[in-house]
Coordinates of C-alpha atoms and ligand atoms in Angstrom, one line a residue:
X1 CA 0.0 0.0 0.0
X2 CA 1.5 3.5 -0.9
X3 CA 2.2 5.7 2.0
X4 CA 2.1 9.6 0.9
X5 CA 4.9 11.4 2.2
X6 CA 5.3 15.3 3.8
X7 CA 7.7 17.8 1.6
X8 CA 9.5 19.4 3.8
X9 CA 12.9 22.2 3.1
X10 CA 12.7 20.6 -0.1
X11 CA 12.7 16.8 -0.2
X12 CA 9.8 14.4 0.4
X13 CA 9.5 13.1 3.5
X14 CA 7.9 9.7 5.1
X15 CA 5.9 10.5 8.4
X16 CA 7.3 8.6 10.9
X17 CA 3.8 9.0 12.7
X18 CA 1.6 5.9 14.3
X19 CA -1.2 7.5 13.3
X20 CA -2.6 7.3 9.9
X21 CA -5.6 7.7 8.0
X22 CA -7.3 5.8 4.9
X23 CA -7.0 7.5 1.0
X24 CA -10.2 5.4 -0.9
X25 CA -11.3 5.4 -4.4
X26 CA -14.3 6.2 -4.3
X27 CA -15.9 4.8 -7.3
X28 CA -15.0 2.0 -6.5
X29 CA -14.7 2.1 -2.3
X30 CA -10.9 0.3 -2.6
X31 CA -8.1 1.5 -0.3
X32 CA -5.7 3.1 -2.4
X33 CA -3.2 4.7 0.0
X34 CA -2.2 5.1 3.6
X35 CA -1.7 8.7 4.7
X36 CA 0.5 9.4 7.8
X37 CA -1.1 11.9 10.3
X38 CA 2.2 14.0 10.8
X39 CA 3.0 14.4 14.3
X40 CA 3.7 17.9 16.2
X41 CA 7.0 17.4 15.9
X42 CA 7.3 16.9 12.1
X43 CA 4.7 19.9 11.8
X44 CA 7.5 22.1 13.4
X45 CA 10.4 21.2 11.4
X46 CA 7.7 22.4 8.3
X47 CA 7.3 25.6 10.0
X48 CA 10.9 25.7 11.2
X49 CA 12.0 25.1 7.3
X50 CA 9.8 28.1 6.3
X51 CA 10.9 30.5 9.0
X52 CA 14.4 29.3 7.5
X53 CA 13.3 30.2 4.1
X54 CA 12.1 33.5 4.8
X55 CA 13.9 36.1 5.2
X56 CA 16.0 35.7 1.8
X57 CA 12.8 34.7 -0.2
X58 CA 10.8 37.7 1.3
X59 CA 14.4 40.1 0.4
X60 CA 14.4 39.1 -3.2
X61 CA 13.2 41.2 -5.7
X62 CA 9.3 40.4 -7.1
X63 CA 10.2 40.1 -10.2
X64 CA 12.6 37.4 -9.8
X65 CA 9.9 35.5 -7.8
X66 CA 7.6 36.1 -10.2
X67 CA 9.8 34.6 -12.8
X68 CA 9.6 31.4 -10.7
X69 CA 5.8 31.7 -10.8
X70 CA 6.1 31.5 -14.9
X71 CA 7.8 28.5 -14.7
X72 CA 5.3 27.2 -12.0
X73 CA 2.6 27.9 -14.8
X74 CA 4.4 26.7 -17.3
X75 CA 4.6 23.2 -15.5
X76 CA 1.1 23.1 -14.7
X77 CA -0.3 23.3 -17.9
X78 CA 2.2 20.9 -19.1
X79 CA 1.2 18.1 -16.6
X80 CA -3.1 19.5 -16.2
X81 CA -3.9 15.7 -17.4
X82 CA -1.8 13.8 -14.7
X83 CA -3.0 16.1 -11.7
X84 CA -6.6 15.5 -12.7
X85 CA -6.5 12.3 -13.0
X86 CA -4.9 11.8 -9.3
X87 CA -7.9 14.3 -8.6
X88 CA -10.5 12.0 -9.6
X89 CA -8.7 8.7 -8.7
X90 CA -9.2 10.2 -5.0
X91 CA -12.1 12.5 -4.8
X92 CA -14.4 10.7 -7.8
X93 CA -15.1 14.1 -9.9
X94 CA -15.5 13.5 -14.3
X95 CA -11.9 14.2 -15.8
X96 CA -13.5 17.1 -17.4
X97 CA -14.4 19.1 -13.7
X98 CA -10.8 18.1 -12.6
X99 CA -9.3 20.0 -15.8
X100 CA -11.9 22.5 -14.6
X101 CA -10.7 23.3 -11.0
X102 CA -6.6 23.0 -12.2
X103 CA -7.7 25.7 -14.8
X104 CA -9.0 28.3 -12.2
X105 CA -6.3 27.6 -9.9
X106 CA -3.7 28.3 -12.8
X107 CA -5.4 31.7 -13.1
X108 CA -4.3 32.9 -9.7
X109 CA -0.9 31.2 -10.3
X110 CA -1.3 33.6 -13.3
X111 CA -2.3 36.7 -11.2
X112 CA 0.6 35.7 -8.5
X113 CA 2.8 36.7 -11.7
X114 CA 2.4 40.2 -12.0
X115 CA 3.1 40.9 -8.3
X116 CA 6.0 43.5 -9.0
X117 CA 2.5 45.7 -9.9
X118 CA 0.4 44.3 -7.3
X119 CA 2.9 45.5 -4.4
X120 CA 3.8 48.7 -5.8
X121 CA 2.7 51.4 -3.0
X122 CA 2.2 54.9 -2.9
X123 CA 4.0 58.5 -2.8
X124 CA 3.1 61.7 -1.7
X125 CA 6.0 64.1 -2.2
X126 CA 6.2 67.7 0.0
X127 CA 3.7 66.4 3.0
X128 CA 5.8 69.3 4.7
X129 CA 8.7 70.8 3.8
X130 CA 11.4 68.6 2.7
X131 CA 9.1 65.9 3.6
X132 CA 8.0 63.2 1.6
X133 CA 5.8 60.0 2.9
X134 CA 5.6 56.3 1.3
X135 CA 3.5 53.4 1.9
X136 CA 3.8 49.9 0.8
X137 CA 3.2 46.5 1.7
X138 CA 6.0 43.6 2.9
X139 CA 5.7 39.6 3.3
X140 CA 4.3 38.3 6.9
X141 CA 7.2 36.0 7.3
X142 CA 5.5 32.5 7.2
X143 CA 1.7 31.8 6.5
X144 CA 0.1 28.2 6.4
X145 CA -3.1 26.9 4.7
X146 CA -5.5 24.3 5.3
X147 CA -7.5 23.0 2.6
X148 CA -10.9 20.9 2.2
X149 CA -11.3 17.8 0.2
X150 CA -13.6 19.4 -2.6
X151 CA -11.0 21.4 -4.5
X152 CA -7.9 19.4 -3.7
X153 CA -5.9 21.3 -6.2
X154 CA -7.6 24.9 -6.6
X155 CA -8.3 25.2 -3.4
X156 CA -4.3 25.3 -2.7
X157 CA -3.6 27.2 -5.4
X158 CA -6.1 30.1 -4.2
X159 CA -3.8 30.7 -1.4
X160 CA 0.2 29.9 -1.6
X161 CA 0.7 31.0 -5.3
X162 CA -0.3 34.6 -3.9
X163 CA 0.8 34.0 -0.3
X164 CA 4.5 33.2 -1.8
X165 CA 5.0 35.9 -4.7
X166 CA 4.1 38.6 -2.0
X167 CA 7.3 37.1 -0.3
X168 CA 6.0 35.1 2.0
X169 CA 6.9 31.1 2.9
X170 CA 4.1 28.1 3.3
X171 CA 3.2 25.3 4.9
X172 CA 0.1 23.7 3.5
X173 CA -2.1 21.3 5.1
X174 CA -4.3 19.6 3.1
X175 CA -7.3 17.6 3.5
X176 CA -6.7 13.6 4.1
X177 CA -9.2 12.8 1.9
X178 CA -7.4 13.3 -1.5
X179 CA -4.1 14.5 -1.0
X180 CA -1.9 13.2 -3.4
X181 CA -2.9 15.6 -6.0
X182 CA -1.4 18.3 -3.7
X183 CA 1.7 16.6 -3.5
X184 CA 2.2 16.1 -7.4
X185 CA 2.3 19.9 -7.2
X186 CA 4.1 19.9 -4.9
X187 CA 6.5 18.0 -7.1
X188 CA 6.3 20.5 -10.1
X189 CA 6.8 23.5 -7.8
X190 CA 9.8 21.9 -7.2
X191 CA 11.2 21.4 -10.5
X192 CA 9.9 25.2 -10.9
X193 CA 13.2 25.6 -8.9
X194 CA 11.8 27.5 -6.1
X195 CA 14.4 27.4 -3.0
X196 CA 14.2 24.7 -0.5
X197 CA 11.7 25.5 2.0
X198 CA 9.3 27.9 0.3
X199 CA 6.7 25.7 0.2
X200 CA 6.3 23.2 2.7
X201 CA 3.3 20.3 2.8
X202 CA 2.4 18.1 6.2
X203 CA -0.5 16.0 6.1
X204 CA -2.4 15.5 9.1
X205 CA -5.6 16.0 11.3
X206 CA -6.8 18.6 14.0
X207 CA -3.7 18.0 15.8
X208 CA -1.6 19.6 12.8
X209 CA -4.0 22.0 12.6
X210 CA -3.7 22.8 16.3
X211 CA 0.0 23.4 16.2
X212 CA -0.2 25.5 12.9
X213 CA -2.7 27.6 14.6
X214 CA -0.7 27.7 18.2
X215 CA 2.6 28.4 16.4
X216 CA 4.0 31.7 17.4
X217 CA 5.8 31.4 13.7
X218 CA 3.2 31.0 11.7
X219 CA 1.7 34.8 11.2
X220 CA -1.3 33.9 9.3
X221 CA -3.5 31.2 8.3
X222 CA -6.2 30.6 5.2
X223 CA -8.4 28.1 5.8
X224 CA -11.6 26.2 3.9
X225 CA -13.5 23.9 5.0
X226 CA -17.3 23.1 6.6
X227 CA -18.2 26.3 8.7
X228 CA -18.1 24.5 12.1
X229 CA -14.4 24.0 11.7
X230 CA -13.7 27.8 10.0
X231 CA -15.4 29.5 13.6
X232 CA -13.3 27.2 15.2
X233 CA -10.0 27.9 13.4
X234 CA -10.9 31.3 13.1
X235 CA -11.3 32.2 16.8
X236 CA -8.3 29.4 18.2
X237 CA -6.1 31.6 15.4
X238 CA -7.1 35.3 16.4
X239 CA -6.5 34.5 20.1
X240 CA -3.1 33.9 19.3
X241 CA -2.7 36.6 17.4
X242 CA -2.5 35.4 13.9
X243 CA -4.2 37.2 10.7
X244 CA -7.1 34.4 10.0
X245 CA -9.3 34.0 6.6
X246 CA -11.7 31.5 7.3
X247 CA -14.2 30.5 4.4
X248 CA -17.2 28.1 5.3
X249 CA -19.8 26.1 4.1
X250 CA -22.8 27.4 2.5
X251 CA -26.3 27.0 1.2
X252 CA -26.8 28.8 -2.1
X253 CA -30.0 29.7 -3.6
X254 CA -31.0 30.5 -7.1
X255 CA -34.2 32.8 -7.6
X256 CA -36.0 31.8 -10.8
X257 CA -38.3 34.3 -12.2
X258 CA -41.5 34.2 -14.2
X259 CA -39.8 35.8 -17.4
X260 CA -36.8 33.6 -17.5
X261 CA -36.3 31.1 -19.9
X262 CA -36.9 28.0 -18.5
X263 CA -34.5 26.1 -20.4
X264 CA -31.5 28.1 -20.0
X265 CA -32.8 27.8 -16.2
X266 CA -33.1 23.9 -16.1
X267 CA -29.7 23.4 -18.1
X268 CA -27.5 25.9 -15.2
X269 CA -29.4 24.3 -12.4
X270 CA -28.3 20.7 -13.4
X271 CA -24.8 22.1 -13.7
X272 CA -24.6 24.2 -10.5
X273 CA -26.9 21.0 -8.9
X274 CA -25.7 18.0 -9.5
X275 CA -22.3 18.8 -11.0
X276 CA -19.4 17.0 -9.2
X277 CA -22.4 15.2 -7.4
X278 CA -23.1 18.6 -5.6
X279 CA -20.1 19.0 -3.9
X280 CA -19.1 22.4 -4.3
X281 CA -19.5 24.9 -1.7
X282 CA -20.7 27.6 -5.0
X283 CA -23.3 24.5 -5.8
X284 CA -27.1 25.9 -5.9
X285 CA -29.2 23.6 -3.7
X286 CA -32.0 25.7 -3.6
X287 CA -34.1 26.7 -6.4
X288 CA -36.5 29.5 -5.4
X289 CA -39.2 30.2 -8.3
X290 CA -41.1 33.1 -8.2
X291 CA -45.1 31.9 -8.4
X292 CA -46.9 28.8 -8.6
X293 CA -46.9 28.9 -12.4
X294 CA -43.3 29.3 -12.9
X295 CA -42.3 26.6 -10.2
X296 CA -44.4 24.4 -12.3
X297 CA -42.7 24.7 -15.1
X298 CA -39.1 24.7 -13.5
X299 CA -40.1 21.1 -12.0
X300 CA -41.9 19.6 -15.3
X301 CA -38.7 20.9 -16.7
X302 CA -36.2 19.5 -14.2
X303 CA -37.7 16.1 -13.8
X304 CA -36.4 14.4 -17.1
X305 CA -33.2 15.8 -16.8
X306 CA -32.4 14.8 -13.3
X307 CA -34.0 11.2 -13.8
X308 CA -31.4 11.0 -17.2
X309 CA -28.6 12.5 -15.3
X310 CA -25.8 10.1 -16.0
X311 CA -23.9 9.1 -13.2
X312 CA -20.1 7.1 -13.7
X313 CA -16.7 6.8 -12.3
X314 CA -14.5 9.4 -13.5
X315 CA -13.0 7.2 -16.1
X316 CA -16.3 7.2 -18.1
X317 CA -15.9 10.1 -20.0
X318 CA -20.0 10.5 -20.6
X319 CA -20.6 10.9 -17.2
X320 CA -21.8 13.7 -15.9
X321 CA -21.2 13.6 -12.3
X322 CA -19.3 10.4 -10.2
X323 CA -19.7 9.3 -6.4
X324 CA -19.0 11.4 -3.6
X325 CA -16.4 11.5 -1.3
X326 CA -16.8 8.7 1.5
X327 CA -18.9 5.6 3.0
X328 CA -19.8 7.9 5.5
X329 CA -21.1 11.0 3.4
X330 CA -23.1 8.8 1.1
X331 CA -24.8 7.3 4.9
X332 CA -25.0 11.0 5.6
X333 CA -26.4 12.4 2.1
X334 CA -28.8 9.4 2.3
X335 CA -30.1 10.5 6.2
X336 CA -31.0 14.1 4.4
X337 CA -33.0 12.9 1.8
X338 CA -34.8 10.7 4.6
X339 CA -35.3 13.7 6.7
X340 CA -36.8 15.5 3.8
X341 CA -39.7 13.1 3.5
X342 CA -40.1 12.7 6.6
X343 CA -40.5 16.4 7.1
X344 CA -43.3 16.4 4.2
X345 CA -41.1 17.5 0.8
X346 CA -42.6 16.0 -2.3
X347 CA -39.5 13.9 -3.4
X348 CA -40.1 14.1 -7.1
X349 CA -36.7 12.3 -8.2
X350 CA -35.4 9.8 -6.0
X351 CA -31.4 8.9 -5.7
X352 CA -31.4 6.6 -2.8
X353 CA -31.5 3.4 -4.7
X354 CA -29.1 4.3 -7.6
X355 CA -27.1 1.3 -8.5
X356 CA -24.1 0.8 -11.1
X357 CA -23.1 -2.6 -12.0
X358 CA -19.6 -3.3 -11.6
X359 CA -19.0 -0.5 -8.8
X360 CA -21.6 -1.9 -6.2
X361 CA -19.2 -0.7 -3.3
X362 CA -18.9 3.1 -4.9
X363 CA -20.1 5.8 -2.7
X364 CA -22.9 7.0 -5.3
X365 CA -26.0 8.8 -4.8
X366 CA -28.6 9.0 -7.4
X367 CA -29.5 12.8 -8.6
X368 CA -32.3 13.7 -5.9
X369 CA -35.3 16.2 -6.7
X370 CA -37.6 18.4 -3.9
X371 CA -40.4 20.3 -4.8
X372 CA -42.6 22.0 -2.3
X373 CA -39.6 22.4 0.6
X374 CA -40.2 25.0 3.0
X375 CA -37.8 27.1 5.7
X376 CA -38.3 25.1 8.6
X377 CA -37.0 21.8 7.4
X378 CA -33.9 20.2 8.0
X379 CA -32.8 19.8 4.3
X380 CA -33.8 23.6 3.9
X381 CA -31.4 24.4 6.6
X382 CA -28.5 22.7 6.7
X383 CA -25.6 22.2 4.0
X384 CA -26.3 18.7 2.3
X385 CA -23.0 18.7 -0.2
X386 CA -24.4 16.2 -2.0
X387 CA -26.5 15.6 -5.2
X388 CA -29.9 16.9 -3.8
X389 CA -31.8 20.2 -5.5
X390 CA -34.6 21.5 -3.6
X391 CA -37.7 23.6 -4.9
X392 CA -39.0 26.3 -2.3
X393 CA -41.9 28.3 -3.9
X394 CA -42.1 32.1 -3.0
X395 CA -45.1 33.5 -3.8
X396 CA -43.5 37.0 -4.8
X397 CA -39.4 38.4 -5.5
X398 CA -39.6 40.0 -2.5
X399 CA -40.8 36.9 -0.5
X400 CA -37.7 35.2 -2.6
X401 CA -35.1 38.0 -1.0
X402 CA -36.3 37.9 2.2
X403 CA -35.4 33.8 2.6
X404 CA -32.2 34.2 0.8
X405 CA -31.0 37.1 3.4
X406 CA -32.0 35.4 6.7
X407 CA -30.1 32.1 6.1
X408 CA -27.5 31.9 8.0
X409 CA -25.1 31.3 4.7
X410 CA -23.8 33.9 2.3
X411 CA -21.5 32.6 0.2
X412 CA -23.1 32.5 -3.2
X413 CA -26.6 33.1 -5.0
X414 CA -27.8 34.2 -8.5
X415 CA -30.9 35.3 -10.4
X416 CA -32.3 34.3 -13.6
X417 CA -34.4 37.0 -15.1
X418 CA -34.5 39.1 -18.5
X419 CA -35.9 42.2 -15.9
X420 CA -32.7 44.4 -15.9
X421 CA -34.6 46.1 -12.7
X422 CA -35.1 43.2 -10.8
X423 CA -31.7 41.9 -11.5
X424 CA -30.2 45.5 -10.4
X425 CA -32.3 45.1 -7.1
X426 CA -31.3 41.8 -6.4
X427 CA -27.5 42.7 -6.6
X428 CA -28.1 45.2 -4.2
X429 CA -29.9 44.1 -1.4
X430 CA -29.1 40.5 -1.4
X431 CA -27.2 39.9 1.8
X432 CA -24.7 37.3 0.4
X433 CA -20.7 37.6 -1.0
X434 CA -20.4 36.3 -4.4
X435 CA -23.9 37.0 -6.7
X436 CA -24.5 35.7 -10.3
X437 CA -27.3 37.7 -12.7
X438 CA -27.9 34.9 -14.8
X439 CA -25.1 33.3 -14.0
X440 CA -25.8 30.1 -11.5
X441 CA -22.0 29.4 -10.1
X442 CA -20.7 33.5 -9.7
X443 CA -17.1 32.2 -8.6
X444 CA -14.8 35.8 -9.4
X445 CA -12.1 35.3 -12.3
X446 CA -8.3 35.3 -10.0
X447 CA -8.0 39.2 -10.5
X448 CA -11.2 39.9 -8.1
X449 CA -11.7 38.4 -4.7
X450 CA -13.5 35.4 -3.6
X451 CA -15.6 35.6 0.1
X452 CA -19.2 34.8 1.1
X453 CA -20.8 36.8 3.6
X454 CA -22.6 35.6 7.2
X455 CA -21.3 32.3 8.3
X456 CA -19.6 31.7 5.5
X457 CA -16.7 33.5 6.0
X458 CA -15.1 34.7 9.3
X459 CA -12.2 37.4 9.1
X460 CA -11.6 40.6 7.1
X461 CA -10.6 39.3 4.1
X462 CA -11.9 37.2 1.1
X463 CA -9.5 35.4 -0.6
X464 CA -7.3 35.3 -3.8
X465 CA -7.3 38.2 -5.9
X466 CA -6.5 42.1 -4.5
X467 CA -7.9 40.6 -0.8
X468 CA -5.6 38.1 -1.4
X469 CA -2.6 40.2 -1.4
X470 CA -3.7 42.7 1.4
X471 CA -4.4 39.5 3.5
X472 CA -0.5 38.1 3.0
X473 CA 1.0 41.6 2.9
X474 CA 1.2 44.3 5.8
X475 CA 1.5 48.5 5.4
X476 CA 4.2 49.9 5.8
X477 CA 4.3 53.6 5.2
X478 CA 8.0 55.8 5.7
X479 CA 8.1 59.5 6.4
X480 CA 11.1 60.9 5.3
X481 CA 12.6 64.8 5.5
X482 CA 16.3 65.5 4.7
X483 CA 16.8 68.9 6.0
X484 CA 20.3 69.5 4.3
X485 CA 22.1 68.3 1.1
X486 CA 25.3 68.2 -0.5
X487 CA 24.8 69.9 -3.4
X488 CA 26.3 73.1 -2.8
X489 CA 29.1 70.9 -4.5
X490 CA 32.4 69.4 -3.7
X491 CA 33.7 70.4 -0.4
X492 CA 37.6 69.6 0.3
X493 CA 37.5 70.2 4.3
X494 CA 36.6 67.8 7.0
X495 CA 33.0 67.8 8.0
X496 CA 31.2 68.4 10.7
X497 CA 28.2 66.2 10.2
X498 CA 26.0 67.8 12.9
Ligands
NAD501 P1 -13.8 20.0 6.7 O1 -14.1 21.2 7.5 O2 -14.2 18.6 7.2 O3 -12.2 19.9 6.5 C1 -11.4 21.0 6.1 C2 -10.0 20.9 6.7 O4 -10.1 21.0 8.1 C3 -9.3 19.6 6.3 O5 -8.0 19.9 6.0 C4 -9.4 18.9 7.6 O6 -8.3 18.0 7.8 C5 -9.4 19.9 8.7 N1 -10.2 19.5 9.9 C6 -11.2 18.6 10.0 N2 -11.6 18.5 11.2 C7 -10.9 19.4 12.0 C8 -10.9 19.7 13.4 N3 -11.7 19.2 14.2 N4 -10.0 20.6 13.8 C9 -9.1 21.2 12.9 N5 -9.1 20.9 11.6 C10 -10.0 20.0 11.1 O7 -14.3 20.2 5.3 P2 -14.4 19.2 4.0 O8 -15.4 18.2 4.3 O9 -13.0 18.8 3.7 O10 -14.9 20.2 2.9 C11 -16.3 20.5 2.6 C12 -16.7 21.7 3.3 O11 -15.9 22.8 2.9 C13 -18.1 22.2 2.9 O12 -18.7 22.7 4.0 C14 -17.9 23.2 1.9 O13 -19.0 24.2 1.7 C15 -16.7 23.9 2.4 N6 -16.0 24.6 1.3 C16 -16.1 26.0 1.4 C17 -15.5 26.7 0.4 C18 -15.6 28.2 0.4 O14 -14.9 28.8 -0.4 N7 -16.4 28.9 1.2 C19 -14.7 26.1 -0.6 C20 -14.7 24.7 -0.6 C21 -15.3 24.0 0.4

């Protein structure tokens, strides 16, 4: 059985830790790996090589970092088919999703490279006389990451690309679900020629996360991950005094109204549904149409589609979604859509008994269809992360709003309307982060930010992006005033510099 390794001050390094955890595939439910849970020690010599890293990445000039960051790219999109097909292998996504999440992580690799413009500062010349002031921003030191199993590549590529152009040194931690993917990246960052050290990976559990976030080293941490775990992160961080981004899980909803075109409608929601079997925290799980008439519609419409959704290991290239992520998700996706009958939804489309010959002991759940859900139910409430869309009917927009800004989640929500006014109102007063006008997954290109709102994000800052720098950076700003010169020109006698 393979046993993934650390990469630590440069070299790959076997855990010497009794602790381990279990890496499946799970299409097919097989053990494929055995991942070390690295011990506190080992988690310090990480941090201990980044600290040693530091100060002479963080005093080189940007643009030879950012020349490192070219070649970074450049490996990347060389080796994009091997690192998604580790990414499925691990977390089950189509080949085609896994090309998908590499791609937007290669953008902020992309962005990282222009960071000579990003940390220019700014001058004021003659704030008094003979006195000029400038502000700017400089590295932390060393920051660390810890990543979920959803995105195993992009995710890590939203922070340390950034994190390490601005000047500053990582550890990342990522999840133990699928983390070799991670590590091939590692591999290539490597061969990018980056000094030993730079970037450091330790894979473990909470108690790698708890020394990360004790460290007095370790000046700031990113994290993603389900929202209990972000508060908890979030507030163990900022009591010791670290700068803490903490994204969370989310429940996004998608406000259908009367004039939109119902097929354009159906065709995103399956996407932002069911794609990557609903495990994205930008996946919609709740359709909201406006009036009986048009929720009608959206479900005739819906119905077909999710019945025909086809379903496959990620080696079938049809497929349009695979399994999800564990034995114990698939129990726990399964106890939702139990709790939504139970509760009185109308299941219109039915997952729980979905079947595929030949991968009996995959972790799949069939696409799942609500109608008729409503605000006190479990399945309403709570994040599902799993292949289950949900109708709510609102009688009116305003009806619509008012749900979508007293969940407790924010991270993402969209509208799908031809009404310019409508859309112009939503964008305004919806009380969420990231909002799409006929757009169903509103995830910002790498040169804006990405942050949800309410509990799904705790700390200042969103992440990647212009946020993304402020978060890794801190101002500086110089005051300067030299009262006397020497340009009266050469003088011959000794000086009295006073
Ligand atoms: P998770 O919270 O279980 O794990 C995330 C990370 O936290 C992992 O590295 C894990 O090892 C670590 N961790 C787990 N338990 C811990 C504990 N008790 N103490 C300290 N660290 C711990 O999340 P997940 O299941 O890997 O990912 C899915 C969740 O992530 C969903 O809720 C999803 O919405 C969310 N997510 C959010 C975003 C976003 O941008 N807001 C993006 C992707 C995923």
């Amino acid at each position: 059985m393979e046993r993934i390794s650390n990469a630590v001050a440069g070299e790959r390094r076997l855990s010497s830790s009794s602790r381990s955890s279990q890496v499946f595939n799970p299409a097919t439910g097989e053990q494929i790996a055995e991942l070390p849970l690295s011990t506190v020690d080992e988690v310090n010599e990480a941090v201990a090589s980044a600290k040693a890293a530091a100060k002479e990445w963080g005093q080189m000039p940007p643009l030879k970092r950012s020349r490192y960051m070219f070649k970074f790219k450049e490996l990347l999109d060389a080796n994009i088919n091997d690192i998604a097909r580790e990414i499925s292998r691990e977390h089950g996504k189509t080949h085609d999703d896994a090309l998908g999440e590499i791609a937007r992580g290669i953008e902020v690799v992309e962005f990282a490279c222009g960071i000579p413009h990003l940390l220019k500062g700014e001058f004021s010349r003659n704030v008094g006389p003979q006195v000029d002031t400038y502000s700017d921003r400089q590295a932390l030191g060393v920051v660390a990451g810890i990543t979920p199993f959803n995105f195993p590549a992009m995710v890590p590529l939203w922070m340390y690309p950034i994190a390490i152009a601005a000047g500053n040194t990582f550890v990342l931690k990522p999840s133990e679900r699928d983390p070799s993917a991670p590590m091939l990246i590692w591999d290539l960052f490597k061969k990018a020629g980056f000094p030993d050290g730079v970037l450091n990976v330790v894979h473990g559990d909470k108690e790698a996360v708890d020394t990360l976030l004790d460290h007095p080293d370790v000046k700031a941490i990113s994290f993603v991950g389900s929202t209990p775990i972000a508060e908890y992160v979030y507030s163990r961080g900022t009591a010791k005094g670290k700068r803490v981004q903490a994204l969370g899980g989310a429940k996004n909803h998608m406000i259908v109204m009367p004039d939109a075109d119902m097929n354009k409608v159906a065709d995103a929601l399956m996407g932002a549904g069911y794609g990557s079997a609903g495990e994205r925290c930008m996946a919609i799980s709740m359709a909201v149409p406006v009036g009986e008439e048009t929720a009608d519609r959206l479900v005739e419409t819906l119905k077909p589609r999710v019945e025909s959704l086809r379903i496959g290991p990620s080696t079938d290239s049809d497929a349009d979604m695979g399994p999800v992520i564990t034995k114990a998700h698939q129990e726990k996706v399964m106890g939702y859509i139990d709790s939504g009958v139970a509760q009185g939804a109308e299941l219109v489309v039915d997952g729980r008994n979905f079947n595929l010959q030949g991968y009996e002991n995959g972790y799949f759940v069939g696409g799942t269809l609500f109608d008729r859900v409503t605000s006190d139910m479990t399945i309403y409430k709570e994040e599902i992360f799993g292949p289950v869309l949900s109708v709510l009917r609102a009688k009116d927009y305003d009806e619509a709003v008012d749900l979508i800004n007293k969940h407790e989640y924010g991270n993402g929500t969209a509208i799908f309307t031809r009404d310019g006014d409508a859309a112009r109102s939503f964008a305004n007063d919806i009380e969420v982060g990231m909002v799409g006008v006929n757009v169903p997954i509103p995830v910002p290109v790498a040169y804006h930010s990405f942050g949800g709102w309410k509990r799904s994000l705790f700390g200042d800052h969103s992440i990647y992006g212009p946020e993304g720098i402020r978060f890794y950076t801190r101002l500086k700003t110089v005051t300067t005033r030299w009262p006397e010169g020497i340009k009266d020109g050469a003088v011959f006698n000794f000086q009295n510099l006073e």
